């Protein structure tokens, strides 16, 4: 069975090739570095399965094209699925699977690195004068929003620094309370007491622009904001204003609103909303208190190994006619 992988980087191919051979799947895989969009969709002709990444926007129109060209399974090589129209996929008759929790440590460690980078001013070059002396993490209050797989590991690592830890999650994780002694608080309290805030919740309809003008106002002056989750959790324009006024001292982000525009190497015409965010991103890049890492928090060997393993075994089960696939979303 022919499978087309979109948006593949050379470092991913190594893991897919190795596991395809080692596990005896012998799938006929075609690796494409281009993104899935209207210009590249025909490359999937003749394959029942395609495999995509976070920047491959899959809306109803793309799904219809895929169905006509014979695709019946989309295997996402990521945890988040906010970029896929799952309802339409179900209606049209295309299954969608993803890879949850492949290596939460990779993202948690990255978030903690960003916390240290911002809080200790590691971005200052050695010949720059220190204008403001920083404090230890031990003396900071750190608020974590979302305490699932990634958020809870972030809290466990941060416990080692001796920081006071606060958390907000509509579904509290009792295990993490007993392991770390954190306090669950209301969102309001988390915003107003934290020196550092790290986002670890998935994007959904309820939390779009969770960090907005109002929430920025409720934060401490000089707060540090970290986002390794999804760009749309943040209202970029409000955060930009808060960064300019000093309300937000530093903003480290691995993601950006409508970040699709960053990976537009096929030069597919950008939709107006993407063009708008491309311009907003330019304004962010001019800010000295902004550090952006281009969706790389997940990128470790451990993540790539697990993503390849789960994705290939799911595709193999699909080939063998299995009616229930692991981590099916539709
Ligand atoms: P998870 O499902 O294990 O945990 C998410 C937690 O967020 C849950 O406990 C849920 O109750 C909570 N939550 C939901 N809505 C919330 C809200 N409004 N406020 C506070 N908490 C809320 O997910 P996870 O594996 O920890 O992943 C979290 C997110 O991280 C993913 O959805 C994805 O967007 C992002 N992610 C980013 C990268 C990267 O490379 N940057 C990689 C993997 C995942």
PDB file of N, CA and C and ligand atoms in Angstrom, residues 79-80 82 100-102 104 107 145-151 168-171 187 200-204 206-207 210 228-230 254-255 295-299, ligand 1:
ATOM      1  N   UNK A  79       0.231  15.659  18.275  1.00  0.00           N
ATOM      2  CA  UNK A  79      -0.800  15.477  19.310  1.00  0.00           C
ATOM      3  C   UNK A  79      -2.004  16.358  19.001  1.00  0.00           C
ATOM      4  N   UNK A  80      -1.733  17.671  18.788  1.00  0.00           N
ATOM      5  CA  UNK A  80      -2.815  18.631  18.557  1.00  0.00           C
ATOM      6  C   UNK A  80      -3.519  18.356  17.231  1.00  0.00           C
ATOM      7  N   UNK A  82      -6.211  20.696  16.220  1.00  0.00           N
ATOM      8  CA  UNK A  82      -7.056  21.865  15.998  1.00  0.00           C
ATOM      9  C   UNK A  82      -6.990  22.366  14.551  1.00  0.00           C
ATOM     10  N   UNK A 100      -1.031  11.017  20.638  1.00  0.00           N
ATOM     11  CA  UNK A 100      -1.012  11.787  21.885  1.00  0.00           C
ATOM     12  C   UNK A 100       0.137  11.363  22.792  1.00  0.00           C
ATOM     13  N   UNK A 101       0.649  12.295  23.534  1.00  0.00           N
ATOM     14  CA  UNK A 101       1.626  11.983  24.589  1.00  0.00           C
ATOM     15  C   UNK A 101       2.855  11.248  24.125  1.00  0.00           C
ATOM     16  N   UNK A 102       3.402  11.573  22.937  1.00  0.00           N
ATOM     17  CA  UNK A 102       4.544  10.790  22.446  1.00  0.00           C
ATOM     18  C   UNK A 102       5.794  11.018  23.280  1.00  0.00           C
ATOM     19  N   UNK A 104       6.008  13.761  26.376  1.00  0.00           N
ATOM     20  CA  UNK A 104       5.674  15.021  27.071  1.00  0.00           C
ATOM     21  C   UNK A 104       6.899  15.667  27.705  1.00  0.00           C
ATOM     22  N   UNK A 107       8.570  18.455  25.545  1.00  0.00           N
ATOM     23  CA  UNK A 107       7.964  19.797  25.544  1.00  0.00           C
ATOM     24  C   UNK A 107       8.129  20.442  26.930  1.00  0.00           C
ATOM     25  N   UNK A 145      -0.845  26.648  33.349  1.00  0.00           N
ATOM     26  CA  UNK A 145      -2.244  26.527  32.894  1.00  0.00           C
ATOM     27  C   UNK A 145      -2.365  25.252  32.066  1.00  0.00           C
ATOM     28  N   UNK A 146      -3.089  24.290  32.590  1.00  0.00           N
ATOM     29  CA  UNK A 146      -3.221  22.976  31.936  1.00  0.00           C
ATOM     30  C   UNK A 146      -2.247  22.002  32.580  1.00  0.00           C
ATOM     31  N   UNK A 147      -2.805  21.011  33.286  1.00  0.00           N
ATOM     32  CA  UNK A 147      -1.921  20.079  34.010  1.00  0.00           C
ATOM     33  C   UNK A 147      -2.131  18.641  33.541  1.00  0.00           C
ATOM     34  N   UNK A 148      -2.185  18.480  32.223  1.00  0.00           N
ATOM     35  CA  UNK A 148      -2.256  17.135  31.650  1.00  0.00           C
ATOM     36  C   UNK A 148      -0.846  16.554  31.590  1.00  0.00           C
ATOM     37  N   UNK A 149      -0.571  15.810  30.516  1.00  0.00           N
ATOM     38  CA  UNK A 149       0.741  15.140  30.417  1.00  0.00           C
ATOM     39  C   UNK A 149       1.902  16.128  30.486  1.00  0.00           C
ATOM     40  N   UNK A 150       1.864  17.177  29.647  1.00  0.00           N
ATOM     41  CA  UNK A 150       3.018  18.095  29.564  1.00  0.00           C
ATOM     42  C   UNK A 150       3.069  19.024  30.787  1.00  0.00           C
ATOM     43  N   UNK A 151       1.915  19.599  31.133  1.00  0.00           N
ATOM     44  CA  UNK A 151       1.877  20.526  32.269  1.00  0.00           C
ATOM     45  C   UNK A 151       2.336  19.865  33.558  1.00  0.00           C
ATOM     46  N   UNK A 168      -3.800  25.932  37.146  1.00  0.00           N
ATOM     47  CA  UNK A 168      -5.219  26.016  36.840  1.00  0.00           C
ATOM     48  C   UNK A 168      -5.543  24.975  35.776  1.00  0.00           C
ATOM     49  N   UNK A 169      -6.592  24.214  36.021  1.00  0.00           N
ATOM     50  CA  UNK A 169      -7.077  23.235  35.036  1.00  0.00           C
ATOM     51  C   UNK A 169      -8.520  22.939  35.405  1.00  0.00           C
ATOM     52  N   UNK A 170      -9.459  22.967  34.441  1.00  0.00           N
ATOM     53  CA  UNK A 170     -10.847  22.657  34.811  1.00  0.00           C
ATOM     54  C   UNK A 170     -11.000  21.240  35.363  1.00  0.00           C
ATOM     55  N   UNK A 171     -10.052  20.362  35.009  1.00  0.00           N
ATOM     56  CA  UNK A 171     -10.091  19.000  35.567  1.00  0.00           C
ATOM     57  C   UNK A 171      -8.779  18.786  36.335  1.00  0.00           C
ATOM     58  N   UNK A 187      -8.337  30.811  37.772  1.00  0.00           N
ATOM     59  CA  UNK A 187      -7.559  31.458  36.707  1.00  0.00           C
ATOM     60  C   UNK A 187      -7.186  32.876  37.133  1.00  0.00           C
ATOM     61  N   UNK A 200      -0.079  25.187  28.959  1.00  0.00           N
ATOM     62  CA  UNK A 200       0.023  23.773  28.562  1.00  0.00           C
ATOM     63  C   UNK A 200      -1.338  23.135  28.311  1.00  0.00           C
ATOM     64  N   UNK A 201      -2.286  23.935  27.815  1.00  0.00           N
ATOM     65  CA  UNK A 201      -3.593  23.338  27.524  1.00  0.00           C
ATOM     66  C   UNK A 201      -3.809  23.275  26.018  1.00  0.00           C
ATOM     67  N   UNK A 202      -4.634  22.333  25.578  1.00  0.00           N
ATOM     68  CA  UNK A 202      -4.890  22.244  24.128  1.00  0.00           C
ATOM     69  C   UNK A 202      -5.780  23.399  23.694  1.00  0.00           C
ATOM     70  N   UNK A 203      -5.725  23.738  22.433  1.00  0.00           N
ATOM     71  CA  UNK A 203      -6.611  24.778  21.909  1.00  0.00           C
ATOM     72  C   UNK A 203      -7.979  24.160  21.644  1.00  0.00           C
ATOM     73  N   UNK A 204      -9.021  24.789  22.181  1.00  0.00           N
ATOM     74  CA  UNK A 204     -10.375  24.348  21.845  1.00  0.00           C
ATOM     75  C   UNK A 204     -11.283  25.576  21.771  1.00  0.00           C
ATOM     76  N   UNK A 206     -13.420  26.750  23.731  1.00  0.00           N
ATOM     77  CA  UNK A 206     -13.600  27.524  24.971  1.00  0.00           C
ATOM     78  C   UNK A 206     -12.394  28.403  25.289  1.00  0.00           C
ATOM     79  N   UNK A 207     -11.205  27.993  24.870  1.00  0.00           N
ATOM     80  CA  UNK A 207     -10.040  28.766  25.332  1.00  0.00           C
ATOM     81  C   UNK A 207      -9.313  29.541  24.228  1.00  0.00           C
ATOM     82  N   UNK A 210      -7.439  32.791  25.233  1.00  0.00           N
ATOM     83  CA  UNK A 210      -7.461  32.698  26.705  1.00  0.00           C
ATOM     84  C   UNK A 210      -6.664  33.846  27.322  1.00  0.00           C
ATOM     85  N   UNK A 228       4.153  27.097  24.845  1.00  0.00           N
ATOM     86  CA  UNK A 228       4.606  25.983  23.996  1.00  0.00           C
ATOM     87  C   UNK A 228       3.396  25.173  23.519  1.00  0.00           C
ATOM     88  N   UNK A 229       2.181  25.743  23.668  1.00  0.00           N
ATOM     89  CA  UNK A 229       0.977  24.961  23.311  1.00  0.00           C
ATOM     90  C   UNK A 229       0.450  25.266  21.922  1.00  0.00           C
ATOM     91  N   UNK A 230      -0.312  26.325  21.814  1.00  0.00           N
ATOM     92  CA  UNK A 230      -0.854  26.727  20.511  1.00  0.00           C
ATOM     93  C   UNK A 230      -0.941  28.253  20.464  1.00  0.00           C
ATOM     94  N   UNK A 254       6.895  29.125  21.377  1.00  0.00           N
ATOM     95  CA  UNK A 254       7.288  28.114  20.388  1.00  0.00           C
ATOM     96  C   UNK A 254       6.268  28.078  19.252  1.00  0.00           C
ATOM     97  N   UNK A 255       5.187  28.815  19.448  1.00  0.00           N
ATOM     98  CA  UNK A 255       4.051  28.767  18.505  1.00  0.00           C
ATOM     99  C   UNK A 255       3.575  30.187  18.238  1.00  0.00           C
ATOM    100  N   UNK A 295       8.024  26.224  16.648  1.00  0.00           N
ATOM    101  CA  UNK A 295       7.404  24.906  16.855  1.00  0.00           C
ATOM    102  C   UNK A 295       8.425  23.760  16.885  1.00  0.00           C
ATOM    103  N   UNK A 296       9.391  23.905  17.773  1.00  0.00           N
ATOM    104  CA  UNK A 296      10.429  22.868  17.872  1.00  0.00           C
ATOM    105  C   UNK A 296      10.481  22.219  19.242  1.00  0.00           C
ATOM    106  N   UNK A 297       9.523  22.572  20.109  1.00  0.00           N
ATOM    107  CA  UNK A 297       9.592  22.048  21.478  1.00  0.00           C
ATOM    108  C   UNK A 297       9.565  20.516  21.486  1.00  0.00           C
ATOM    109  N   UNK A 298       8.884  19.927  20.531  1.00  0.00           N
ATOM    110  CA  UNK A 298       8.720  18.456  20.517  1.00  0.00           C
ATOM    111  C   UNK A 298       9.970  17.736  20.002  1.00  0.00           C
ATOM    112  N   UNK A 299      10.866  18.498  19.366  1.00  0.00           N
ATOM    113  CA  UNK A 299      11.884  17.867  18.521  1.00  0.00           C
ATOM    114  C   UNK A 299      13.049  17.207  19.285  1.00  0.00           C
TER     115      UNK A 299
HETATM  116  P1  LIG B   1      -3.278  16.695  27.727  1.00  0.00           P
HETATM  117  O1  LIG B   1      -4.561  16.411  27.045  1.00  0.00           O
HETATM  118  O2  LIG B   1      -2.556  15.589  28.413  1.00  0.00           O
HETATM  119  O3  LIG B   1      -3.493  17.862  28.813  1.00  0.00           O
HETATM  120  C1  LIG B   1      -4.159  19.042  28.566  1.00  0.00           C
HETATM  121  C2  LIG B   1      -4.745  19.569  29.871  1.00  0.00           C
HETATM  122  O4  LIG B   1      -5.268  20.878  29.623  1.00  0.00           O
HETATM  123  C3  LIG B   1      -5.896  18.720  30.410  1.00  0.00           C
HETATM  124  O5  LIG B   1      -5.648  18.392  31.758  1.00  0.00           O
HETATM  125  C4  LIG B   1      -7.110  19.621  30.255  1.00  0.00           C
HETATM  126  O6  LIG B   1      -8.086  19.427  31.298  1.00  0.00           O
HETATM  127  C5  LIG B   1      -6.461  20.983  30.354  1.00  0.00           C
HETATM  128  N1  LIG B   1      -7.273  22.078  29.815  1.00  0.00           N
HETATM  129  C6  LIG B   1      -8.176  22.072  28.792  1.00  0.00           C
HETATM  130  N2  LIG B   1      -8.691  23.295  28.623  1.00  0.00           N
HETATM  131  C7  LIG B   1      -8.110  24.091  29.556  1.00  0.00           C
HETATM  132  C8  LIG B   1      -8.235  25.459  29.887  1.00  0.00           C
HETATM  133  N3  LIG B   1      -9.071  26.269  29.228  1.00  0.00           N
HETATM  134  N4  LIG B   1      -7.477  25.943  30.893  1.00  0.00           N
HETATM  135  C9  LIG B   1      -6.627  25.154  31.579  1.00  0.00           C
HETATM  136  N5  LIG B   1      -6.470  23.848  31.308  1.00  0.00           N
HETATM  137  C10 LIG B   1      -7.201  23.319  30.324  1.00  0.00           C
HETATM  138  O7  LIG B   1      -2.371  17.403  26.622  1.00  0.00           O
HETATM  139  P2  LIG B   1      -0.769  17.452  26.580  1.00  0.00           P
HETATM  140  O8  LIG B   1      -0.236  16.195  25.983  1.00  0.00           O
HETATM  141  O9  LIG B   1      -0.282  17.895  27.910  1.00  0.00           O
HETATM  142  O10 LIG B   1      -0.562  18.590  25.462  1.00  0.00           O
HETATM  143  C11 LIG B   1      -1.007  19.906  25.682  1.00  0.00           C
HETATM  144  C12 LIG B   1      -0.876  20.706  24.394  1.00  0.00           C
HETATM  145  O11 LIG B   1       0.498  20.944  24.109  1.00  0.00           O
HETATM  146  C13 LIG B   1      -1.375  20.000  23.112  1.00  0.00           C
HETATM  147  O12 LIG B   1      -2.762  20.060  22.969  1.00  0.00           O
HETATM  148  C14 LIG B   1      -0.661  20.774  22.028  1.00  0.00           C
HETATM  149  O13 LIG B   1      -1.448  21.902  21.665  1.00  0.00           O
HETATM  150  C15 LIG B   1       0.610  21.243  22.735  1.00  0.00           C
HETATM  151  N6  LIG B   1       1.812  20.565  22.178  1.00  0.00           N
HETATM  152  C16 LIG B   1       2.806  21.346  21.671  1.00  0.00           C
HETATM  153  C17 LIG B   1       3.951  20.751  21.153  1.00  0.00           C
HETATM  154  C18 LIG B   1       5.083  21.583  20.601  1.00  0.00           C
HETATM  155  O14 LIG B   1       5.986  21.036  19.950  1.00  0.00           O
HETATM  156  N7  LIG B   1       5.109  22.881  20.836  1.00  0.00           N
HETATM  157  C19 LIG B   1       4.060  19.353  21.121  1.00  0.00           C
HETATM  158  C20 LIG B   1       3.037  18.585  21.674  1.00  0.00           C
HETATM  159  C21 LIG B   1       1.897  19.200  22.211  1.00  0.00           C
END
